[in-house]
Short mmCIF file of C-alpha atoms in Angstrom, two decimals:
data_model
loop_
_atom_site.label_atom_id
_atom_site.label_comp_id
_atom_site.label_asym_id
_atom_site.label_seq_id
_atom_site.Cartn_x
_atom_site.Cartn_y
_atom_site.Cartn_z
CA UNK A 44 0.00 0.00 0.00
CA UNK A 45 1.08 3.28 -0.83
CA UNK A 46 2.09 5.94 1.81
CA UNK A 47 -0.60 8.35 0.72
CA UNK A 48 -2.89 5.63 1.37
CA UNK A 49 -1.66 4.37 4.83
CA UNK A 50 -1.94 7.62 5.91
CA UNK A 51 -5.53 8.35 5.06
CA UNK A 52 -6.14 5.33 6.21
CA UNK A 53 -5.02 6.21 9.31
CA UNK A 54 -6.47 9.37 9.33
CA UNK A 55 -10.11 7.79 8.96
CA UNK A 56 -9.36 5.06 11.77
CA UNK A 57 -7.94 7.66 14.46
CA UNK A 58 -10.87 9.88 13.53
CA UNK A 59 -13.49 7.05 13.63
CA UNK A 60 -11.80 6.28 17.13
CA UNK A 61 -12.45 9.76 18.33
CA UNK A 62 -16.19 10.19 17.44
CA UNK A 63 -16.56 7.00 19.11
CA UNK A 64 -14.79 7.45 22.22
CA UNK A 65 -16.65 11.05 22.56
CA UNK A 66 -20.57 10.01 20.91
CA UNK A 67 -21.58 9.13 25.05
CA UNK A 68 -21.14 12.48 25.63
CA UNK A 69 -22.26 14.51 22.44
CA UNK A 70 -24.84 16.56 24.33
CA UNK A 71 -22.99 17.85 26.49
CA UNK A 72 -20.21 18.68 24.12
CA UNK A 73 -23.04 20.06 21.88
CA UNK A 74 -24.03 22.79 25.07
CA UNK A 75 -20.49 23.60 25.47
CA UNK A 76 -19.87 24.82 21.84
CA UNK A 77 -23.31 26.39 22.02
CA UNK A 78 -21.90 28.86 25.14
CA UNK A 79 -18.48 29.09 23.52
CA UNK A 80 -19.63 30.20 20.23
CA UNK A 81 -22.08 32.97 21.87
CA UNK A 82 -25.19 30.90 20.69
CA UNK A 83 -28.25 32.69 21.89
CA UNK A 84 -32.25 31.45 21.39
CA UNK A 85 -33.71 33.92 18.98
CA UNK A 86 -37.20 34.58 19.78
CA UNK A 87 -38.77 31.42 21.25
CA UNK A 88 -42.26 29.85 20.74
CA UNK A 89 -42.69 28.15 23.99
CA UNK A 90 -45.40 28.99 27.06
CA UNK A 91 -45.54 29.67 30.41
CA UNK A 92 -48.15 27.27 32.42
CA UNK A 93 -49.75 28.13 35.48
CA UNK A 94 -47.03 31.57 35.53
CA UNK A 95 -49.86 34.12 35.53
CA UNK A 96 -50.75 32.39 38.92
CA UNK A 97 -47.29 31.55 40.13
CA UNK A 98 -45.77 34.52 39.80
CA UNK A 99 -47.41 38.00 40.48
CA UNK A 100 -45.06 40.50 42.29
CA UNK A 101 -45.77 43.63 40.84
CA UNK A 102 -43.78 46.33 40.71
CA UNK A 103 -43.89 47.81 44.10
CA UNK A 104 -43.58 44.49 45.18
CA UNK A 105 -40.08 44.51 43.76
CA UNK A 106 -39.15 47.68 44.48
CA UNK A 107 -38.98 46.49 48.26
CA UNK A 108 -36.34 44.82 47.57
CA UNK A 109 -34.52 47.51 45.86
CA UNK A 110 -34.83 50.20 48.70
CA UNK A 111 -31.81 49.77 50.54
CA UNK A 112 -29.47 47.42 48.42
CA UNK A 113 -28.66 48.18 44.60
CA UNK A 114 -26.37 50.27 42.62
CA UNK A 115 -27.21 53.72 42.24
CA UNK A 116 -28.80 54.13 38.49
CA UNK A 117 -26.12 54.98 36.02
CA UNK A 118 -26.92 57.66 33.29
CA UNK A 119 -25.25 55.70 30.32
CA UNK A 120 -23.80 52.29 30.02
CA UNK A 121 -20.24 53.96 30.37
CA UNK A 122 -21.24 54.38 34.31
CA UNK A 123 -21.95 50.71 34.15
CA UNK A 124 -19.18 49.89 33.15
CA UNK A 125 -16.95 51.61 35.54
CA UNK A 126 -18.61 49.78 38.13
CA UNK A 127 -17.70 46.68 36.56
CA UNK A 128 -14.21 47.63 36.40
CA UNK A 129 -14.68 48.53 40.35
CA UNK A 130 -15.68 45.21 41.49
CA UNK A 131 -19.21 46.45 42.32
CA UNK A 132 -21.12 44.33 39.65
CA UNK A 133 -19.65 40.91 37.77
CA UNK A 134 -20.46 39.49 34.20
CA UNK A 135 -22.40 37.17 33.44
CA UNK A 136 -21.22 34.82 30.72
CA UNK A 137 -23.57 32.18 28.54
CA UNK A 138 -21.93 28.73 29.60
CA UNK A 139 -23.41 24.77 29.88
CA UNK A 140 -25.94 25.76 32.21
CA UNK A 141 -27.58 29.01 31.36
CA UNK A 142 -27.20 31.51 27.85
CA UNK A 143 -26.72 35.02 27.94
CA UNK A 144 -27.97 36.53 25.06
CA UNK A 145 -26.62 39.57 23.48
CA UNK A 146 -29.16 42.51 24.56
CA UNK A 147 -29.24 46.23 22.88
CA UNK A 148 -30.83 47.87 25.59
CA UNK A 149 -28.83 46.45 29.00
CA UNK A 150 -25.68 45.14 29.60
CA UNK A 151 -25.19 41.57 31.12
CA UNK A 152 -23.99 42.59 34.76
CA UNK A 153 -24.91 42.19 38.43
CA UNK A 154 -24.05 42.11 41.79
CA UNK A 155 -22.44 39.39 42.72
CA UNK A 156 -25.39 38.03 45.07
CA UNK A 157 -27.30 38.67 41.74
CA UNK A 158 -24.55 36.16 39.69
CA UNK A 159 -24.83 33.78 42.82
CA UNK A 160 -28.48 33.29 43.05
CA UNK A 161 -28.13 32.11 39.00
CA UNK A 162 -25.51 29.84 39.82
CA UNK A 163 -27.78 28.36 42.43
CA UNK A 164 -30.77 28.29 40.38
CA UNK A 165 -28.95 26.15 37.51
CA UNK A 166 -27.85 24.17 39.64
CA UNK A 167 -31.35 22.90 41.48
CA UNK A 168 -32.68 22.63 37.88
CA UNK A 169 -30.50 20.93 36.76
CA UNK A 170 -30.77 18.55 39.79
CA UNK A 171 -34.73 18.57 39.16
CA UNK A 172 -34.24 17.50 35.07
CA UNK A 173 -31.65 14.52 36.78
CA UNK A 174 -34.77 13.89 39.07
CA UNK A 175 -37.39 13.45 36.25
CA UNK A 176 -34.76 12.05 34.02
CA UNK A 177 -35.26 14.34 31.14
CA UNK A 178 -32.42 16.43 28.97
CA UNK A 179 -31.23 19.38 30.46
CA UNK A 180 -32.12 22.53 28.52
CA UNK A 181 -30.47 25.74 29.33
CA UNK A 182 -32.23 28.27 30.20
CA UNK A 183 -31.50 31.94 28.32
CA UNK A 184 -30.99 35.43 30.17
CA UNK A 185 -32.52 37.97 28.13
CA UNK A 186 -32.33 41.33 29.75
CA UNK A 187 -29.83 42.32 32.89
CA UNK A 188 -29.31 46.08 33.91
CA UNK A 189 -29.82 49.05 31.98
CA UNK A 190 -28.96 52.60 32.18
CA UNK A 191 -31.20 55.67 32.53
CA UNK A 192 -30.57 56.25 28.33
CA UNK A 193 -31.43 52.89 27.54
CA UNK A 194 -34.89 52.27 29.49
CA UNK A 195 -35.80 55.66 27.47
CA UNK A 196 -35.01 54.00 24.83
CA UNK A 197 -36.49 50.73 25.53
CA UNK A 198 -39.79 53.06 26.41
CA UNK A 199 -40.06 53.59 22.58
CA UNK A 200 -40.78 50.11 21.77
CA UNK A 201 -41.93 48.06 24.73
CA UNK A 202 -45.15 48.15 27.02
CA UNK A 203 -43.27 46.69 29.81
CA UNK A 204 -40.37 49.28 30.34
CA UNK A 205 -40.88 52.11 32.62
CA UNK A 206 -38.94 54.77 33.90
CA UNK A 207 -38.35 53.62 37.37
CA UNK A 208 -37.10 50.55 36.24
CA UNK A 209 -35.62 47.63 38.82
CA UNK A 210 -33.25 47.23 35.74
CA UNK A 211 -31.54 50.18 36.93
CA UNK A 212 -30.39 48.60 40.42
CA UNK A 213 -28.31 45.77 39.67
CA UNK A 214 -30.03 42.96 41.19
CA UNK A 215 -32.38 42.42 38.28
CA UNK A 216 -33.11 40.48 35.07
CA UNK A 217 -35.33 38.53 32.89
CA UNK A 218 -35.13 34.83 31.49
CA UNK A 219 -37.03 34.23 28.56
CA UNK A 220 -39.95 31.48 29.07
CA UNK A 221 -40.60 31.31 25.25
CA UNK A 222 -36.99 30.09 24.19
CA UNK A 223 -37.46 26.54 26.45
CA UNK A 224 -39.76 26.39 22.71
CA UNK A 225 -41.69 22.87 22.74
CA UNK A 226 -39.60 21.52 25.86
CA UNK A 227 -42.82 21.58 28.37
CA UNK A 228 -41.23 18.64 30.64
CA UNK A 229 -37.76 21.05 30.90
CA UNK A 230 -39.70 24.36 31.26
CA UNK A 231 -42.11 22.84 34.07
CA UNK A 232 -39.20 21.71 35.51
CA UNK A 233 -37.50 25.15 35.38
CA UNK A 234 -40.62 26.87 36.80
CA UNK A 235 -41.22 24.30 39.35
CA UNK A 236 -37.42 25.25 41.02
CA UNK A 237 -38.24 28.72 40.34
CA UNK A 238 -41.38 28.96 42.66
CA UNK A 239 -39.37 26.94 45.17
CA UNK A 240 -36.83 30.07 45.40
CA UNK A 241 -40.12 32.25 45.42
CA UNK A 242 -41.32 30.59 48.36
CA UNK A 243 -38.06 30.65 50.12
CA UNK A 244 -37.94 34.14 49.44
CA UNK A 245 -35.19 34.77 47.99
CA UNK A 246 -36.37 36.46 44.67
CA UNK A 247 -39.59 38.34 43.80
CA UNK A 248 -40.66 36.91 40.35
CA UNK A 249 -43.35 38.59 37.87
CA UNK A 250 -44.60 37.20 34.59
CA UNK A 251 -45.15 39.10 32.01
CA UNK A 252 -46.68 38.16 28.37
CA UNK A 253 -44.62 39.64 26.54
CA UNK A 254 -41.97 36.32 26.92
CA UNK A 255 -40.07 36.91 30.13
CA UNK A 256 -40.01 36.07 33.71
CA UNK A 257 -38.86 39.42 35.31
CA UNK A 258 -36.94 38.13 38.45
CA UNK A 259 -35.10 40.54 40.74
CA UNK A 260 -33.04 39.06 43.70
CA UNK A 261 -34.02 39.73 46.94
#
């Protein structure tokens, strides 16, 4: 056999080797590239069951929770972003557990307690899919804190946004209900660890139709 052949030959054996060795674990390796890459849900077409009843804090229900813990609200992003550089808020990053998408009117930072309470939220959902024995399916960030510019500009184009926005405080954000898509089992799941946290009070949740769970960390 020729040496251009033995070596594609070996090529195709090392290489069938490899997809082998790593096929037990494609789906995780499949959510890992998803967060490297920056892969975001765009849009979403799934529901929220039983969320209108679950999950009513309004917005003076939040507010308590912004009274005497928060950031102060920063003009433009470039405030944000100082405290960033301060150590006051931390970013969040889209990773095997949770996706960050890529928003034009906030920018993907909290305080750390803020970052923490994620972390912890992943983690009993994921726990609760390994319970039920279904597929873990991250769940996507869509909104973190804005600045005083950008909720005016947000006002332009959605219902929701309002002046005094718990955006503006650091210790808010939304997770998109409608990217889950068809995955009922996952998002019940989600919601069911969600309510828990409720409960324990350690958020204040609202839903809102427009997509979102607006969740601000108490």
């Amino acid at each position: 056999m020729s040496k251009p052949k033995t070596y594609i030959l070996l090529c195709l054996v090392t290489l069938t080797s490899v997809l082998l060795i790593l096929y037990p674990y494609r789906k995780r390796i499949k959510q890992k590239i998803k967060a490297l890459i920056g892969y975001t849900y765009q849009g979403g077409t799934g529901s929220c069951p039983d969320c209108p009843l679950l999950f009513t804090d309004n917005v003076a229900t939040h507010e308590k929770a912004l009274k005497n813990e928060g950031i102060l609200p920063q003009e433009t992003f470039k405030g944000i972003e100082r405290l960033l550089s301060e150590g006051k808020l931390v970013k969040l990053k889209s990773n095997e557990l949770y996706v960050v998408r890529k928003a034009k009117f906030s920018r993907p930072y909290l305080l750390p307690k803020g970052k923490d309470f994620i972390n912890a939220l992943a983690v009993k959902y994921a726990n609760q899919c390994k319970a039920e024995k279904i597929q873990y399916i991250p769940f996507t960030i869509s909104s973190v804190t804005r600045s005083l510019e950008s909720v005016e500009g947000l006002k332009k184009g959605n219902g929701n946004a309002i002046k005094n926005s718990a955006h503006l405080k650091g210790k808010t954000f939304d997770i998109s209900y409608r990217a889950f898509n068809k995955n009922k089992k996952q998002t019940k799941a989600f919601i069911k660890v969600l309510s828990i946290l409720r409960k324990e009070n350690s958020c204040f949740v609202k839903y809102e139709q427009n997509g979102c769970l607006h969740i601000t960390v108490i």
